[in-house]
Amino acid sequence: MADSKLLVPELNEAETMGAETARFQELLLQASKEIQQAQTSRPESTQIQPQPGFCIKTNSSQGKVFINICHSPSIPPPADMTEDELLQMLEEDQAAFRIPMSLGEAHAELDAKGQGCTAYDVAVNSDFYRRMQNSDFLRELVITIAREGLEDKYSLQLNPEWRILKNRPFLGSISQQNIRSKQRPRIQELGNLYTADSPRPEEGPEKPHLNIWLEAPDLLLAEIDLPKLDGAQGLSLEIGENHLVMGGSQQLYRLDAYIPLRIKSDESRAAFHRKRRQLMVAMPLLSAPS
């Protein structure tokens, strides 16, 4: 049976969480603890030593900030496509292209004048980094995504102005980082898939990008990108035993996704993240997939 009363108040760092949002976070916390208990026999992460690439300088309200763009062969590469294909994809949906990267924690350093500053290490795949060296477009795209990722992860507000340091591939020291030993299994990259026999409609609500993965043996998580929305008002969400349907009174988006797993619809929760403009959905499973 589908349950349409799943949406909880928007997640906004400047606002206090409502009771339903707190329960949503509690569900994710509980799942995280279960992962640790169930998988203590095998490590979830592995330690890598990123190699230096180049360094960019910017600042925040706290002072100077340096971002060391590094690389490692242990980080998976993004989807392989030409720049023309990538440009076309970004024009249609900016959230559709993702670059796997590892965002290191802040470390205090001294700049060239001996003044205190903050540095972050951001690592991408080594093969992709070499490709990026020959493309101003890819380099600026990586810098933009890295900056946004650091802002989101560490609640920063970086100056949009930046510059690449000359003859200095990194600032300070590059620390080891922990990354996932195994990629999260993707169940379904896009929601309502179209085949050659069923052409994509020219008009009507847009099909949003759906990213869905198994976070734990008994927990499915999903992110639905909704860049045209500022909040969850007017959104409707129904989750059945193996189906997810999202719509809204504004008729901007429509998603109808089949999920080949048995979901506990009555325990599923969703929250809208205002900064990311994403609907995040947590779906406990009736039984872990084999």
Coordinates of C-alpha atoms in Angstrom, one line a residue:
M1 CA 0.0 0.0 0.0
A2 CA 1.3 3.4 -0.9
D3 CA 1.8 6.1 1.7
S4 CA 1.7 9.7 0.5
K5 CA 2.3 11.3 3.9
L6 CA 6.1 11.0 3.7
L7 CA 7.4 14.5 3.2
V8 CA 8.8 16.3 6.2
P9 CA 9.8 19.9 6.7
E10 CA 12.7 21.2 4.5
L11 CA 16.3 20.8 5.8
N12 CA 17.7 24.2 6.3
E13 CA 20.9 24.8 8.2
A14 CA 19.6 28.1 9.6
E15 CA 16.4 26.5 10.9
T16 CA 15.6 24.2 13.8
M17 CA 14.6 20.7 12.7
G18 CA 11.0 19.7 13.1
A19 CA 10.1 16.5 14.8
E20 CA 9.6 14.6 11.6
T21 CA 13.0 15.7 10.2
A22 CA 14.6 14.6 13.5
R23 CA 13.0 11.2 13.1
F24 CA 14.3 11.1 9.5
Q25 CA 17.8 11.9 10.7
E26 CA 17.4 9.3 13.6
L27 CA 16.6 6.7 11.0
L28 CA 19.8 7.4 9.0
L29 CA 21.8 7.4 12.3
Q30 CA 20.3 4.0 13.3
A31 CA 21.1 2.6 9.9
S32 CA 24.7 3.9 10.2
K33 CA 25.1 2.1 13.5
E34 CA 23.7 -1.1 12.0
I35 CA 26.2 -0.9 9.2
Q36 CA 29.1 -0.6 11.6
Q37 CA 27.8 -3.6 13.7
A38 CA 27.1 -5.8 10.7
Q39 CA 30.3 -5.1 8.8
T40 CA 33.0 -5.0 11.5
S41 CA 34.5 -8.1 9.9
R42 CA 35.5 -6.3 6.7
P43 CA 36.7 -2.7 6.4
E44 CA 34.4 -0.2 4.7
S45 CA 37.2 2.2 3.8
T46 CA 40.8 2.1 2.7
Q47 CA 43.5 4.7 3.2
I48 CA 45.1 6.5 0.2
Q49 CA 47.8 9.0 -0.2
P50 CA 46.7 11.6 -2.8
Q51 CA 49.4 12.9 -5.2
P52 CA 49.7 16.7 -5.6
G53 CA 48.3 18.4 -8.7
F54 CA 47.7 22.2 -8.4
C55 CA 46.6 24.6 -5.7
I56 CA 44.0 27.4 -5.9
K57 CA 43.7 30.4 -3.6
T58 CA 40.5 32.0 -2.4
N59 CA 39.2 33.2 1.0
S60 CA 36.3 33.1 3.4
S61 CA 35.2 35.3 6.3
Q62 CA 37.7 33.4 8.4
G63 CA 40.7 34.4 6.2
K64 CA 42.7 32.9 3.3
V65 CA 41.8 29.4 2.0
F66 CA 43.9 27.2 -0.2
I67 CA 42.5 24.1 -2.0
N68 CA 45.0 21.5 -3.1
I69 CA 43.6 19.6 -6.1
C70 CA 45.1 16.2 -5.9
H71 CA 44.6 12.8 -7.5
S72 CA 44.7 9.1 -6.8
P73 CA 44.1 6.0 -9.0
S74 CA 42.0 4.5 -6.1
I75 CA 39.2 7.1 -6.7
P76 CA 36.7 6.0 -9.4
P77 CA 36.6 8.1 -12.6
P78 CA 33.5 9.9 -13.8
A79 CA 31.5 8.7 -16.8
D80 CA 33.6 8.7 -19.9
M81 CA 32.2 11.2 -22.4
T82 CA 33.5 13.9 -24.8
E83 CA 33.4 17.6 -23.8
D84 CA 30.6 18.2 -26.3
E85 CA 28.5 15.4 -24.8
L86 CA 29.2 16.8 -21.3
L87 CA 28.2 20.3 -22.3
Q88 CA 25.0 19.0 -23.8
M89 CA 24.2 17.1 -20.6
L90 CA 25.0 20.1 -18.4
E91 CA 22.7 22.3 -20.4
E92 CA 19.9 19.8 -20.0
D93 CA 20.5 18.9 -16.3
Q94 CA 23.4 20.3 -14.3
A95 CA 23.1 17.7 -11.6
A96 CA 23.3 14.7 -14.1
F97 CA 27.1 14.6 -14.3
R98 CA 29.0 13.7 -11.1
I99 CA 32.7 13.7 -10.5
P100 CA 33.7 11.3 -7.7
M101 CA 36.1 13.1 -5.4
S102 CA 37.4 12.8 -1.8
L103 CA 37.1 16.0 0.3
G104 CA 39.7 16.1 3.0
E105 CA 39.4 17.9 6.3
A106 CA 40.8 21.4 7.0
H107 CA 44.4 21.7 8.1
A108 CA 46.1 24.9 9.4
E109 CA 49.1 26.1 7.4
L110 CA 51.3 29.1 6.8
D111 CA 51.2 31.0 3.5
A112 CA 54.2 32.4 1.7
K113 CA 54.2 35.4 4.0
G114 CA 54.2 33.3 7.1
Q115 CA 50.6 34.1 7.9
G116 CA 48.1 31.6 9.1
C117 CA 45.6 30.1 6.6
T118 CA 43.4 27.1 6.0
A119 CA 44.0 24.4 3.4
Y120 CA 41.9 21.5 2.1
D121 CA 42.9 18.6 0.0
V122 CA 40.5 17.4 -2.7
A123 CA 41.3 14.3 -4.7
V124 CA 40.0 13.0 -8.1
N125 CA 40.8 10.0 -10.2
S126 CA 44.4 10.1 -11.6
D127 CA 43.4 9.3 -15.2
F128 CA 40.7 12.0 -15.1
Y129 CA 43.2 14.5 -13.6
R130 CA 45.6 13.9 -16.6
R131 CA 42.7 14.6 -19.0
M132 CA 41.8 17.7 -17.0
Q133 CA 45.3 19.1 -17.4
N134 CA 44.6 19.6 -21.1
S135 CA 41.2 21.1 -20.7
D136 CA 40.4 24.5 -19.2
F137 CA 36.7 23.6 -19.2
L138 CA 37.2 20.4 -17.2
R139 CA 39.6 22.1 -14.8
E140 CA 37.1 24.9 -14.0
L141 CA 34.3 22.4 -13.7
V142 CA 36.4 20.4 -11.1
I143 CA 37.3 23.5 -9.2
T144 CA 33.6 24.6 -9.1
I145 CA 32.4 21.2 -7.9
A146 CA 35.2 21.0 -5.3
R147 CA 34.4 24.4 -3.9
E148 CA 30.7 23.6 -3.7
G149 CA 31.4 20.3 -2.1
L150 CA 33.6 21.9 0.6
E151 CA 31.0 24.5 1.2
D152 CA 28.3 21.9 1.7
K153 CA 30.3 19.4 3.7
Y154 CA 32.0 21.9 6.1
S155 CA 29.3 24.7 6.1
L156 CA 31.7 27.2 4.5
Q157 CA 31.0 30.3 2.4
L158 CA 34.0 30.7 0.0
N159 CA 34.6 33.7 -2.2
P160 CA 33.6 32.9 -5.8
E161 CA 36.8 34.6 -6.9
W162 CA 39.9 32.3 -7.0
R163 CA 43.2 31.9 -8.8
I164 CA 45.6 29.0 -9.5
L165 CA 49.0 29.4 -7.8
K166 CA 52.0 29.4 -10.2
N167 CA 54.9 27.0 -9.6
R168 CA 53.3 25.7 -6.4
P169 CA 51.4 22.4 -6.8
F170 CA 50.2 22.3 -3.2
L171 CA 50.3 24.3 0.1
G172 CA 51.4 22.7 3.3
S173 CA 51.3 18.9 3.5
I174 CA 48.9 16.5 1.8
S175 CA 47.4 14.1 4.3
Q176 CA 46.2 10.6 3.8
Q177 CA 42.5 10.1 3.3
N178 CA 40.0 7.4 3.8
I179 CA 37.7 6.4 0.9
R180 CA 35.2 3.6 0.4
S181 CA 36.7 0.2 -0.2
K182 CA 33.8 -0.7 -2.4
Q183 CA 31.5 1.5 -4.4
R184 CA 27.8 1.7 -3.4
P185 CA 25.9 -0.6 -5.7
R186 CA 23.7 1.5 -8.0
I187 CA 20.2 0.1 -8.5
Q188 CA 18.9 2.5 -11.0
E189 CA 20.6 5.7 -12.3
L190 CA 17.5 7.4 -13.8
G191 CA 13.8 7.1 -12.8
N192 CA 11.3 6.7 -15.6
L193 CA 13.5 5.1 -18.3
Y194 CA 12.6 5.5 -22.0
T195 CA 13.2 2.9 -24.6
A196 CA 13.4 3.1 -28.4
D197 CA 9.8 2.0 -28.6
S198 CA 8.6 4.6 -26.2
P199 CA 9.9 8.1 -27.3
R200 CA 10.4 10.7 -24.7
P201 CA 7.5 13.2 -24.5
E202 CA 8.1 16.7 -25.8
E203 CA 5.8 18.4 -23.3
G204 CA 4.6 17.8 -19.7
P205 CA 6.4 17.5 -16.4
E206 CA 10.1 17.0 -16.4
K207 CA 11.6 13.7 -15.3
P208 CA 14.1 14.5 -12.5
H209 CA 17.5 12.8 -12.1
L210 CA 17.3 10.0 -9.5
N211 CA 20.3 8.7 -7.7
I212 CA 19.6 5.6 -5.6
W213 CA 21.9 3.2 -3.7
L214 CA 22.0 0.6 -1.0
E215 CA 23.5 2.4 2.1
A216 CA 23.2 -0.8 4.2
P217 CA 21.9 -4.3 3.6
D218 CA 18.4 -3.2 4.8
L219 CA 18.4 0.5 3.9
L220 CA 17.9 2.1 0.5
L221 CA 18.7 5.8 0.1
A222 CA 17.7 8.1 -2.8
E223 CA 18.4 11.7 -3.9
I224 CA 16.0 13.4 -6.4
D225 CA 17.4 16.5 -8.0
L226 CA 14.8 19.3 -8.2
P227 CA 16.7 22.4 -9.2
K228 CA 13.6 24.4 -10.1
L229 CA 12.1 24.1 -6.6
D230 CA 12.8 26.2 -3.5
G231 CA 11.0 23.9 -1.1
A232 CA 8.7 20.9 -0.7
Q233 CA 5.5 22.8 -0.8
G234 CA 3.1 21.2 -3.3
L235 CA 5.2 18.0 -3.7
S236 CA 3.6 14.6 -3.3
L237 CA 5.4 11.4 -2.7
E238 CA 4.0 7.8 -2.7
I239 CA 6.1 4.8 -1.9
G240 CA 4.8 1.3 -2.4
E241 CA 6.4 -2.0 -1.7
N242 CA 8.5 -1.7 -4.9
H243 CA 7.5 1.6 -6.4
L244 CA 8.3 5.3 -5.9
V245 CA 6.1 8.0 -7.4
M246 CA 6.7 11.8 -7.0
G247 CA 4.7 14.6 -8.4
G248 CA 3.4 18.1 -7.5
S249 CA 0.7 20.6 -8.0
Q250 CA 3.1 22.8 -10.1
Q251 CA 3.5 20.1 -12.7
L252 CA 7.2 20.8 -12.9
Y253 CA 8.4 17.3 -12.2
R254 CA 7.0 13.8 -12.4
L255 CA 8.9 10.6 -11.4
D256 CA 7.6 7.1 -11.6
A257 CA 10.3 4.6 -10.7
Y258 CA 10.1 0.8 -10.3
I259 CA 12.5 -0.4 -7.5
P260 CA 13.2 -4.1 -7.6
L261 CA 13.4 -4.4 -3.8
R262 CA 10.7 -4.8 -1.2
I263 CA 10.3 -1.5 0.7
K264 CA 8.8 -0.8 4.1
S265 CA 6.6 2.0 2.9
D266 CA 5.2 2.9 6.3
E267 CA 8.7 3.5 7.7
S268 CA 10.0 5.4 4.8
R269 CA 10.8 9.1 5.3
A270 CA 11.7 12.0 3.0
A271 CA 13.1 15.5 3.5
F272 CA 13.8 18.4 1.1
H273 CA 17.3 19.9 1.3
R274 CA 16.9 23.6 0.4
K275 CA 20.6 24.3 -0.3
R276 CA 21.0 21.3 -2.6
R277 CA 17.5 21.5 -3.9
Q278 CA 17.2 17.8 -3.5
L279 CA 14.5 15.5 -2.1
M280 CA 16.3 12.9 0.1
V281 CA 14.4 9.6 0.7
A282 CA 15.2 6.9 3.2
M283 CA 13.5 3.5 2.5
P284 CA 14.1 0.6 4.9
L285 CA 13.8 -2.8 3.2
L286 CA 11.6 -5.7 4.2
S287 CA 14.5 -8.1 3.4
A288 CA 18.1 -7.5 2.5
P289 CA 18.9 -8.2 -1.2
S290 CA 20.9 -11.3 -1.8

